mmCIF file of C-alpha atoms and ligand atoms in Angstrom:
data_model
loop_
_atom_site.group_PDB
_atom_site.id
_atom_site.type_symbol
_atom_site.label_atom_id
_atom_site.label_comp_id
_atom_site.label_asym_id
_atom_site.label_seq_id
_atom_site.Cartn_x
_atom_site.Cartn_y
_atom_site.Cartn_z
ATOM 1 C CA MET X 6 25.883 23.114 9.228
ATOM 2 C CA SER X 7 22.026 23.932 9.950
ATOM 3 C CA VAL X 8 20.320 20.886 10.595
ATOM 4 C CA ALA X 9 18.098 19.913 7.314
ATOM 5 C CA PRO X 10 14.032 20.893 8.025
ATOM 6 C CA HIS X 11 12.838 17.072 7.776
ATOM 7 C CA LEU X 12 14.991 16.505 10.884
ATOM 8 C CA GLN X 13 14.359 19.941 12.577
ATOM 9 C CA GLY X 14 12.479 19.112 16.187
ATOM 10 C CA TYR X 15 13.063 16.029 15.795
ATOM 11 C CA ILE X 16 14.262 14.109 19.063
ATOM 12 C CA ALA X 17 14.104 10.004 19.322
ATOM 13 C CA ASP X 18 16.476 8.121 21.032
ATOM 14 C CA ALA X 19 17.529 5.661 18.086
ATOM 15 C CA ALA X 20 18.067 2.491 20.511
ATOM 16 C CA ASP X 21 15.123 2.915 22.448
ATOM 17 C CA ARG X 22 13.089 3.284 19.340
ATOM 18 C CA ALA X 23 14.639 -0.128 18.075
ATOM 19 C CA GLY X 24 14.015 -1.438 21.544
ATOM 20 C CA ARG X 25 10.132 -0.546 21.257
ATOM 21 C CA ALA X 26 10.133 -1.611 17.928
ATOM 22 C CA ARG X 27 10.974 -5.011 18.048
ATOM 23 C CA GLY X 28 8.118 -7.802 18.436
ATOM 24 C CA ARG X 29 5.724 -5.000 18.247
ATOM 25 C CA ILE X 30 5.791 -3.878 14.707
ATOM 26 C CA ASN X 31 3.564 -5.542 11.744
ATOM 27 C CA VAL X 32 4.279 -5.194 8.311
ATOM 28 C CA SER X 33 2.641 -6.435 5.140
ATOM 29 C CA PHE X 34 3.777 -6.025 1.602
ATOM 30 C CA GLU X 35 2.269 -4.800 -1.925
ATOM 31 C CA PHE X 36 3.570 -6.575 -5.705
ATOM 32 C CA PHE X 37 2.361 -6.202 -8.847
ATOM 33 C CA PRO X 38 1.528 -8.901 -10.875
ATOM 34 C CA PRO X 39 4.489 -9.201 -13.195
ATOM 35 C CA LYS X 40 4.395 -9.102 -17.270
ATOM 36 C CA THR X 41 7.192 -11.295 -18.559
ATOM 37 C CA GLU X 42 8.765 -14.248 -17.409
ATOM 38 C CA LYS X 43 12.028 -12.509 -15.963
ATOM 39 C CA LEU X 44 9.891 -10.059 -13.987
ATOM 40 C CA GLU X 45 8.057 -13.135 -13.066
ATOM 41 C CA GLU X 46 11.609 -14.563 -11.443
ATOM 42 C CA GLN X 47 12.246 -11.150 -10.077
ATOM 43 C CA LEU X 48 8.826 -11.316 -8.366
ATOM 44 C CA TRP X 49 9.311 -14.322 -6.909
ATOM 45 C CA GLU X 50 12.874 -13.966 -5.775
ATOM 46 C CA ALA X 51 11.234 -10.862 -3.850
ATOM 47 C CA ILE X 52 8.499 -12.916 -2.517
ATOM 48 C CA ARG X 53 10.861 -15.339 -1.001
ATOM 49 C CA LYS X 54 13.221 -12.909 0.562
ATOM 50 C CA LEU X 55 10.251 -11.125 2.249
ATOM 51 C CA GLU X 56 8.380 -14.146 3.056
ATOM 52 C CA PRO X 57 10.784 -15.101 6.266
ATOM 53 C CA LEU X 58 9.563 -11.489 7.872
ATOM 54 C CA ALA X 59 6.084 -13.089 8.505
ATOM 55 C CA PRO X 60 3.659 -10.225 7.031
ATOM 56 C CA ARG X 61 0.225 -9.984 8.185
ATOM 57 C CA PHE X 62 -0.544 -10.182 4.415
ATOM 58 C CA VAL X 63 1.033 -9.851 0.846
ATOM 59 C CA SER X 64 -1.483 -8.106 -1.379
ATOM 60 C CA VAL X 65 -1.279 -7.891 -5.356
ATOM 61 C CA THR X 66 -2.424 -4.968 -7.195
ATOM 62 C CA TYR X 67 -5.157 -4.777 -10.428
ATOM 63 C CA GLY X 68 -3.878 -3.080 -12.993
ATOM 64 C CA ALA X 69 -5.972 0.105 -14.399
ATOM 65 C CA GLY X 70 -9.180 -0.794 -16.172
ATOM 66 C CA GLY X 71 -8.621 -4.361 -15.530
ATOM 67 C CA THR X 72 -6.034 -5.148 -17.644
ATOM 68 C CA THR X 73 -4.239 -7.309 -15.200
ATOM 69 C CA ARG X 74 -6.849 -9.545 -14.255
ATOM 70 C CA ASP X 75 -5.432 -13.063 -15.206
ATOM 71 C CA ARG X 76 -2.027 -12.196 -14.152
ATOM 72 C CA THR X 77 -3.290 -10.700 -10.500
ATOM 73 C CA HIS X 78 -5.376 -13.785 -10.227
ATOM 74 C CA ARG X 79 -2.223 -16.104 -11.448
ATOM 75 C CA THR X 80 -0.018 -14.304 -9.073
ATOM 76 C CA VAL X 81 -2.560 -14.133 -5.688
ATOM 77 C CA ALA X 82 -3.520 -18.033 -6.608
ATOM 78 C CA ARG X 83 0.240 -19.043 -6.703
ATOM 79 C CA ILE X 84 1.128 -17.149 -3.504
ATOM 80 C CA VAL X 85 -1.581 -19.208 -1.562
ATOM 81 C CA LYS X 86 -0.319 -22.619 -2.983
ATOM 82 C CA GLU X 87 3.156 -22.040 -2.800
ATOM 83 C CA THR X 88 3.576 -20.004 0.163
ATOM 84 C CA SER X 89 2.620 -19.485 3.865
ATOM 85 C CA LEU X 90 1.578 -16.130 3.406
ATOM 86 C CA ASN X 91 -2.068 -14.593 3.741
ATOM 87 C CA ALA X 92 -2.406 -13.206 0.177
ATOM 88 C CA ALA X 93 -4.899 -10.709 -1.008
ATOM 89 C CA ALA X 94 -5.990 -9.672 -4.094
ATOM 90 C CA HIS X 95 -6.602 -5.846 -5.203
ATOM 91 C CA LEU X 96 -9.982 -5.253 -7.345
ATOM 92 C CA THR X 97 -11.268 -2.193 -8.707
ATOM 93 C CA CYS X 98 -15.024 -1.233 -10.233
ATOM 94 C CA VAL X 99 -13.351 0.237 -13.565
ATOM 95 C CA SER X 100 -14.514 -1.342 -16.839
ATOM 96 C CA ALA X 101 -16.155 -4.249 -15.483
ATOM 97 C CA THR X 102 -19.837 -4.633 -14.849
ATOM 98 C CA ARG X 103 -21.126 -6.223 -11.131
ATOM 99 C CA VAL X 104 -21.904 -9.209 -12.841
ATOM 100 C CA GLU X 105 -18.095 -9.614 -14.298
ATOM 101 C CA VAL X 106 -16.681 -8.367 -10.445
ATOM 102 C CA ASP X 107 -18.693 -10.709 -9.028
ATOM 103 C CA ALA X 108 -17.464 -14.069 -11.149
ATOM 104 C CA VAL X 109 -13.873 -12.525 -10.136
ATOM 105 C CA LEU X 110 -14.344 -12.449 -6.641
ATOM 106 C CA ARG X 111 -16.025 -15.916 -6.674
ATOM 107 C CA ASP X 112 -12.804 -17.402 -8.746
ATOM 108 C CA TYR X 113 -10.901 -15.817 -5.848
ATOM 109 C CA TRP X 114 -12.858 -17.285 -2.900
ATOM 110 C CA SER X 115 -12.674 -20.889 -5.048
ATOM 111 C CA ALA X 116 -8.701 -20.763 -5.239
ATOM 112 C CA GLY X 117 -8.821 -20.021 -1.687
ATOM 113 C CA VAL X 118 -8.103 -16.314 -1.482
ATOM 114 C CA ARG X 119 -9.635 -14.922 1.654
ATOM 115 C CA HIS X 120 -8.982 -11.167 1.671
ATOM 116 C CA ILE X 121 -9.552 -8.334 -1.134
ATOM 117 C CA VAL X 122 -8.264 -4.957 -1.462
ATOM 118 C CA ALA X 123 -11.190 -3.165 -2.775
ATOM 119 C CA LEU X 124 -10.861 0.079 -5.096
ATOM 120 C CA ARG X 125 -12.762 2.406 -7.129
ATOM 121 C CA GLY X 126 -9.746 2.268 -9.429
ATOM 122 C CA ASP X 127 -8.387 5.081 -11.593
ATOM 123 C CA PRO X 128 -10.276 6.205 -14.918
ATOM 124 C CA PRO X 129 -8.946 3.821 -17.879
ATOM 125 C CA GLY X 130 -7.037 7.115 -18.798
ATOM 126 C CA GLY X 131 -4.916 7.030 -15.922
ATOM 127 C CA ALA X 132 -4.742 8.788 -12.611
ATOM 128 C CA GLY X 133 -5.926 12.300 -12.410
ATOM 129 C CA GLY X 134 -8.569 11.914 -15.182
ATOM 130 C CA ALA X 135 -12.271 12.261 -15.082
ATOM 131 C CA TYR X 136 -13.868 9.219 -13.489
ATOM 132 C CA SER X 137 -17.444 7.852 -14.192
ATOM 133 C CA PRO X 138 -18.799 4.618 -13.186
ATOM 134 C CA TYR X 139 -19.048 1.460 -15.905
ATOM 135 C CA PRO X 140 -22.739 1.130 -16.782
ATOM 136 C CA ASP X 141 -24.109 -1.674 -14.243
ATOM 137 C CA GLY X 142 -21.012 -1.636 -12.841
ATOM 138 C CA TYR X 143 -20.269 -1.185 -8.881
ATOM 139 C CA ALA X 144 -19.812 2.755 -8.843
ATOM 140 C CA TYR X 145 -17.558 3.123 -5.602
ATOM 141 C CA ALA X 146 -15.343 1.271 -3.405
ATOM 142 C CA ALA X 147 -18.144 1.378 -1.305
ATOM 143 C CA ASP X 148 -20.319 -0.458 -3.621
ATOM 144 C CA LEU X 149 -17.486 -2.823 -4.330
ATOM 145 C CA VAL X 150 -16.955 -3.715 -0.603
ATOM 146 C CA SER X 151 -20.861 -4.809 0.107
ATOM 147 C CA GLY X 152 -20.473 -6.617 -3.290
ATOM 148 C CA ALA X 153 -17.481 -8.558 -2.114
ATOM 149 C CA ARG X 154 -19.256 -9.045 1.327
ATOM 150 C CA ALA X 155 -22.411 -10.397 -0.467
ATOM 151 C CA VAL X 156 -20.488 -12.903 -2.159
ATOM 152 C CA ALA X 157 -18.463 -14.407 0.521
ATOM 153 C CA PRO X 158 -17.270 -13.599 3.892
ATOM 154 C CA PHE X 159 -13.858 -11.686 2.552
ATOM 155 C CA GLU X 160 -11.730 -9.652 4.879
ATOM 156 C CA VAL X 161 -11.945 -6.568 2.841
ATOM 157 C CA SER X 162 -9.259 -3.703 3.116
ATOM 158 C CA VAL X 163 -9.671 -0.352 1.539
ATOM 159 C CA ALA X 164 -7.740 2.862 0.442
ATOM 160 C CA VAL X 165 -7.411 5.779 2.530
ATOM 161 C CA TYR X 166 -4.926 9.222 1.758
ATOM 162 C CA PRO X 167 -3.032 11.247 3.723
ATOM 163 C CA ASP X 168 -2.718 14.276 1.254
ATOM 164 C CA ARG X 169 -6.909 13.458 0.619
ATOM 165 C CA HIS X 170 -7.609 11.773 -2.676
ATOM 166 C CA PRO X 171 -8.005 14.449 -5.367
ATOM 167 C CA ASP X 172 -11.757 13.813 -6.399
ATOM 168 C CA SER X 173 -13.034 14.613 -2.477
ATOM 169 C CA ALA X 174 -14.423 18.066 -2.339
ATOM 170 C CA ASP X 175 -12.847 18.280 1.472
ATOM 171 C CA TRP X 176 -11.943 16.448 4.195
ATOM 172 C CA ASP X 177 -15.128 15.667 5.532
ATOM 173 C CA ALA X 178 -16.267 14.215 2.237
ATOM 174 C CA GLU X 179 -12.968 12.014 2.479
ATOM 175 C CA ILE X 180 -13.714 10.960 5.682
ATOM 176 C CA ASP X 181 -17.235 10.116 5.302
ATOM 177 C CA ASN X 182 -16.022 8.163 2.327
ATOM 178 C CA PHE X 183 -14.061 6.442 4.456
ATOM 179 C CA LYS X 184 -16.615 5.314 6.887
ATOM 180 C CA ARG X 185 -19.130 4.454 4.458
ATOM 181 C CA LYS X 186 -16.173 2.002 3.144
ATOM 182 C CA LEU X 187 -16.135 0.228 6.650
ATOM 183 C CA ASP X 188 -19.894 0.788 7.192
ATOM 184 C CA ALA X 189 -20.095 -1.520 4.150
ATOM 185 C CA GLY X 190 -17.928 -4.440 5.657
ATOM 186 C CA ALA X 191 -14.427 -3.230 5.387
ATOM 187 C CA THR X 192 -11.949 -3.783 8.377
ATOM 188 C CA ARG X 193 -8.808 -1.517 7.590
ATOM 189 C CA GLY X 194 -7.669 1.183 5.623
ATOM 190 C CA VAL X 195 -4.521 1.674 3.733
ATOM 191 C CA SER X 196 -3.005 4.863 3.190
ATOM 192 C CA ASN X 197 -1.635 6.018 -0.154
ATOM 193 C CA PHE X 198 2.035 6.802 0.053
ATOM 194 C CA PHE X 199 3.191 9.957 1.277
ATOM 195 C CA VAL X 200 6.240 11.987 2.327
ATOM 196 C CA ASP X 201 5.225 14.239 5.244
ATOM 197 C CA SER X 202 4.748 11.923 8.664
ATOM 198 C CA ASP X 203 2.414 14.614 9.564
ATOM 199 C CA SER X 204 -0.108 14.255 6.712
ATOM 200 C CA PHE X 205 -0.575 10.629 8.037
ATOM 201 C CA LEU X 206 -0.524 11.672 11.546
ATOM 202 C CA ARG X 207 -3.175 14.282 10.811
ATOM 203 C CA LEU X 208 -5.359 11.994 8.625
ATOM 204 C CA ARG X 209 -5.164 9.551 11.898
ATOM 205 C CA ASP X 210 -6.385 12.271 14.105
ATOM 206 C CA ARG X 211 -9.127 13.170 11.822
ATOM 207 C CA VAL X 212 -10.195 9.371 11.549
ATOM 208 C CA ALA X 213 -10.309 9.154 15.214
ATOM 209 C CA ALA X 214 -12.423 12.541 15.468
ATOM 210 C CA ALA X 215 -14.571 10.885 13.821
ATOM 211 C CA GLY X 216 -15.198 7.946 15.717
ATOM 212 C CA ILE X 217 -13.625 5.458 13.511
ATOM 213 C CA ALA X 218 -11.980 2.739 15.570
ATOM 214 C CA ALA X 219 -10.542 0.574 12.577
ATOM 215 C CA PRO X 220 -6.738 0.392 11.824
ATOM 216 C CA VAL X 221 -5.200 2.765 9.459
ATOM 217 C CA VAL X 222 -2.121 1.561 8.225
ATOM 218 C CA PRO X 223 0.593 3.883 6.537
ATOM 219 C CA GLY X 224 1.765 3.181 2.977
ATOM 220 C CA ILE X 225 5.420 3.344 2.510
ATOM 221 C CA MET X 226 6.739 4.089 -0.774
ATOM 222 C CA PRO X 227 10.850 3.814 -0.664
ATOM 223 C CA VAL X 228 11.716 5.866 -3.725
ATOM 224 C CA SER X 229 13.864 3.839 -6.344
ATOM 225 C CA ASN X 230 13.334 6.281 -9.200
ATOM 226 C CA PHE X 231 12.414 9.881 -8.130
ATOM 227 C CA ASN X 232 10.987 10.948 -11.528
ATOM 228 C CA GLY X 233 8.633 7.942 -11.286
ATOM 229 C CA PHE X 234 7.750 8.704 -7.865
ATOM 230 C CA ARG X 235 6.872 12.453 -8.452
ATOM 231 C CA LYS X 236 4.691 11.583 -11.285
ATOM 232 C CA MET X 237 2.850 9.097 -9.371
ATOM 233 C CA ALA X 238 2.790 11.542 -6.709
ATOM 234 C CA ASP X 239 1.596 14.371 -8.946
ATOM 235 C CA ALA X 240 -1.427 12.063 -10.403
ATOM 236 C CA GLY X 241 -2.679 11.308 -6.850
ATOM 237 C CA GLY X 242 -2.334 14.556 -5.333
ATOM 238 C CA VAL X 243 0.565 13.766 -3.192
ATOM 239 C CA SER X 244 2.814 16.386 -1.482
ATOM 240 C CA VAL X 245 6.204 15.978 -2.196
ATOM 241 C CA PRO X 246 8.109 18.603 -0.260
ATOM 242 C CA ALA X 247 11.126 20.590 -1.787
ATOM 243 C CA TRP X 248 13.250 19.220 1.107
ATOM 244 C CA PHE X 249 12.545 15.935 -0.200
ATOM 245 C CA ALA X 250 13.045 16.275 -3.918
ATOM 246 C CA GLY X 251 16.456 17.855 -2.768
ATOM 247 C CA LEU X 252 17.546 14.542 -1.271
ATOM 248 C CA PHE X 253 17.452 13.113 -4.575
ATOM 249 C CA ASP X 254 18.647 16.252 -6.133
ATOM 250 C CA GLY X 255 21.452 15.275 -9.065
ATOM 251 C CA LEU X 256 21.321 11.326 -8.147
ATOM 252 C CA ASP X 257 19.727 10.343 -11.266
ATOM 253 C CA GLY X 258 22.658 8.523 -12.523
ATOM 254 C CA ASP X 259 24.176 7.387 -9.001
ATOM 255 C CA PRO X 260 21.397 4.456 -8.149
ATOM 256 C CA ASP X 261 23.792 3.115 -5.581
ATOM 257 C CA THR X 262 23.490 6.333 -3.474
ATOM 258 C CA ARG X 263 20.071 6.920 -4.495
ATOM 259 C CA ARG X 264 18.933 3.451 -2.537
ATOM 260 C CA LEU X 265 21.036 3.931 0.175
ATOM 261 C CA VAL X 266 19.553 7.402 0.776
ATOM 262 C CA ALA X 267 15.727 6.320 -0.178
ATOM 263 C CA ALA X 268 16.237 3.605 2.451
ATOM 264 C CA ALA X 269 17.595 6.031 5.199
ATOM 265 C CA ALA X 270 14.333 8.401 4.203
ATOM 266 C CA SER X 271 11.805 5.548 4.444
ATOM 267 C CA ALA X 272 13.197 4.296 7.933
ATOM 268 C CA GLU X 273 13.310 7.709 9.158
ATOM 269 C CA LEU X 274 10.055 8.332 8.217
ATOM 270 C CA CYS X 275 8.778 4.965 9.919
ATOM 271 C CA ALA X 276 10.741 5.969 12.600
ATOM 272 C CA ARG X 277 8.809 9.141 13.167
ATOM 273 C CA LEU X 278 5.470 6.993 13.002
ATOM 274 C CA ILE X 279 6.611 4.822 15.281
ATOM 275 C CA ALA X 280 7.373 7.305 17.876
ATOM 276 C CA GLU X 281 3.908 8.440 17.635
ATOM 277 C CA GLY X 282 2.453 5.211 18.437
ATOM 278 C CA VAL X 283 2.257 3.633 14.834
ATOM 279 C CA GLU X 284 3.131 -0.258 14.751
ATOM 280 C CA ASP X 285 1.430 -1.363 11.470
ATOM 281 C CA PHE X 286 3.068 -0.384 8.232
ATOM 282 C CA HIS X 287 2.359 -1.894 4.361
ATOM 283 C CA PHE X 288 5.126 -1.650 2.194
ATOM 284 C CA TYR X 289 4.916 -0.635 -1.716
ATOM 285 C CA THR X 290 7.789 -3.163 -2.417
ATOM 286 C CA LEU X 291 7.563 -2.577 -6.557
ATOM 287 C CA ASN X 292 8.396 -6.226 -6.496
ATOM 288 C CA ARG X 293 11.893 -5.547 -5.273
ATOM 289 C CA ALA X 294 12.966 -7.150 -1.714
ATOM 290 C CA ASP X 295 16.360 -4.746 -0.789
ATOM 291 C CA LEU X 296 14.880 -1.494 0.181
ATOM 292 C CA THR X 297 11.974 -2.888 1.777
ATOM 293 C CA LEU X 298 13.856 -5.280 3.530
ATOM 294 C CA ALA X 299 16.762 -3.109 5.166
ATOM 295 C CA ILE X 300 13.851 -0.374 5.898
ATOM 296 C CA CYS X 301 12.460 -3.519 8.142
ATOM 297 C CA ARG X 302 15.497 -4.333 9.852
ATOM 298 C CA VAL X 303 16.427 -0.829 10.799
ATOM 299 C CA LEU X 304 12.555 -1.099 12.563
ATOM 300 C CA GLY X 305 13.572 -4.283 14.256
ATOM 301 C CA VAL X 306 11.323 -6.674 11.907
ATOM 302 C CA ARG X 307 13.661 -9.752 11.361
ATOM 303 C CA ALA X 308 13.156 -12.909 9.922
ATOM 304 C CA GLN X 309 10.525 -15.276 12.345
ATOM 305 C CA GLU X 310 12.328 -18.426 13.926
ATOM 306 C CA THR X 311 10.005 -20.701 11.851
ATOM 307 C CA HIS X 312 11.174 -19.020 8.720
ATOM 308 C CA ALA X 313 14.836 -18.833 9.521
ATOM 309 C CA SER X 314 17.489 -21.113 8.057
HETATM 310 P P1 LIG J 412 -13.036 5.598 -3.405
HETATM 311 O O1 LIG J 412 -13.169 5.076 -1.826
HETATM 312 O O2 LIG J 412 -14.586 5.091 -4.268
HETATM 313 O O3 LIG J 412 -13.278 7.450 -3.815
HETATM 314 C C1 LIG J 412 -12.831 7.812 -4.544
HETATM 315 C C2 LIG J 412 -13.216 9.014 -4.881
HETATM 316 O O4 LIG J 412 -14.502 9.564 -4.870
HETATM 317 C C3 LIG J 412 -12.904 9.979 -3.310
HETATM 318 O O5 LIG J 412 -12.817 11.188 -3.421
HETATM 319 C C4 LIG J 412 -14.170 9.950 -2.949
HETATM 320 O O6 LIG J 412 -14.678 11.122 -1.586
HETATM 321 C C5 LIG J 412 -15.210 9.967 -4.166
HETATM 322 N N1 LIG J 412 -16.456 9.309 -3.789
HETATM 323 C C6 LIG J 412 -17.143 8.267 -3.382
HETATM 324 N N2 LIG J 412 -18.143 7.705 -3.221
HETATM 325 C C7 LIG J 412 -18.840 8.633 -4.147
HETATM 326 C C8 LIG J 412 -20.374 8.957 -4.369
HETATM 327 N N3 LIG J 412 -20.910 7.854 -4.185
HETATM 328 N N4 LIG J 412 -20.323 10.133 -4.999
HETATM 329 C C9 LIG J 412 -19.411 10.921 -5.475
HETATM 330 N N5 LIG J 412 -17.970 10.692 -4.995
HETATM 331 C C10 LIG J 412 -17.699 9.734 -4.372
HETATM 332 N N6 LIG J 412 -5.578 1.209 -8.329
HETATM 333 C C11 LIG J 412 -5.991 0.355 -9.464
HETATM 334 O O7 LIG J 412 -6.235 0.723 -10.488
HETATM 335 N N7 LIG J 412 -5.818 -1.047 -8.727
HETATM 336 C C12 LIG J 412 -4.905 -1.158 -7.757
HETATM 337 O O8 LIG J 412 -4.423 -2.149 -7.335
HETATM 338 C C13 LIG J 412 -4.600 0.024 -6.955
HETATM 339 N N8 LIG J 412 -4.224 -0.354 -5.235
HETATM 340 C C14 LIG J 412 -4.142 0.691 -4.412
HETATM 341 C C15 LIG J 412 -3.788 0.357 -3.272
HETATM 342 C C16 LIG J 412 -3.923 1.383 -2.542
HETATM 343 C C17 LIG J 412 -3.432 0.914 -0.805
HETATM 344 C C18 LIG J 412 -4.379 2.587 -2.861
HETATM 345 C C19 LIG J 412 -4.009 3.795 -1.687
HETATM 346 C C20 LIG J 412 -4.605 3.196 -3.889
HETATM 347 C C21 LIG J 412 -4.761 1.939 -4.864
HETATM 348 N N9 LIG J 412 -5.052 2.254 -5.975
HETATM 349 C C22 LIG J 412 -5.174 1.279 -7.209
HETATM 350 C C23 LIG J 412 -5.247 3.724 -6.815
HETATM 351 C C24 LIG J 412 -6.637 3.776 -6.528
HETATM 352 O O9 LIG J 412 -7.546 3.016 -7.261
HETATM 353 C C25 LIG J 412 -7.223 5.108 -6.843
HETATM 354 O O10 LIG J 412 -6.825 6.218 -5.475
HETATM 355 C C26 LIG J 412 -8.779 5.524 -6.808
HETATM 356 O O11 LIG J 412 -8.934 7.016 -7.983
HETATM 357 C C27 LIG J 412 -9.636 5.788 -6.017
HETATM 358 O O12 LIG J 412 -9.751 4.712 -5.159
HETATM 359 P P2 LIG J 412 -10.454 4.277 -4.216
HETATM 360 O O13 LIG J 412 -10.926 2.701 -3.731
HETATM 361 O O14 LIG J 412 -9.862 5.248 -2.998
HETATM 362 O O15 LIG J 412 -12.021 5.088 -4.501
#
């Protein structure tokens, strides 16, 4: 039987990888603000299970058009109050004036939040639509980074795109934009999800070639539902190779096998990146701990002693 294309040319000693990984890998986790009490319980179960892994930070997304403004705030404020985690709030430029966004930033600072993930946001119609800045609003993420830093000395993370943002004319525009965000006061890039390790590694090379020293952290999205994953990928210009789609082919009605495949595929992706010197990972958890926990375990990331029961 021939070797699956995604494994061709991949030579790594698993034990060595795990050994190199132990103690060196840093993780962060992303959640979204829950809509209902039941979903809130699910989120908190995930937070409690992932907290012992001592992530560098956890972040909470901001719904398109500011639709989750209060829920995001409540969730981040509760994480700050009730856990040992360093919580970051996502914030976008969409559908709000600078004055309104600055008020949200001040509220975060007063609630003890010290880290903002500053984003342009998708157009109110959803990802892939035409974007135009809101009147009197921050136009792009770089403007929001400056705004946040003017309100308070927040740590600021920004988005980067291994498959390039669909609105960037070319790679020079993409990298120039990342540089503008760093020059405005951001300290790291967190990447959109991607399937092919080479996409991320090429982005990292481009960033280095532009003389940028700030860290770029790969965003890892384990597949929980392939159709949903594909939709998000299409809207965001993320390339999904046929071999990857093939891994999930025929598994729509078999969630158990799908989850095992998803964990194996993401762990494999992370292992390839570790083999190339990557030591930080940001997981899109979708408010569930299981896949992220399993992948972290394979990477050698375990509960820290202070949290272990
Ligand atoms: P920007 O960095 O502003 O760039 C967007 C595009 O505009 C790029 O193509 C850039 O080249 C171009 N551009 C920048 N400046 C200019 C200019 N002056 N003139 C013309 N073009 C310009 N969305 C949400 O709604 N809520 C979230 O919580 C959220 N979290 C995210 C977390 C991560 C880690 C990532 C990767 C994405 C997230 N997104 C979120 C999605 C993000 O909002 C979209 O991808 C959005 O389309 C772009 O946001 P950005 O911050 O990258 O924009």
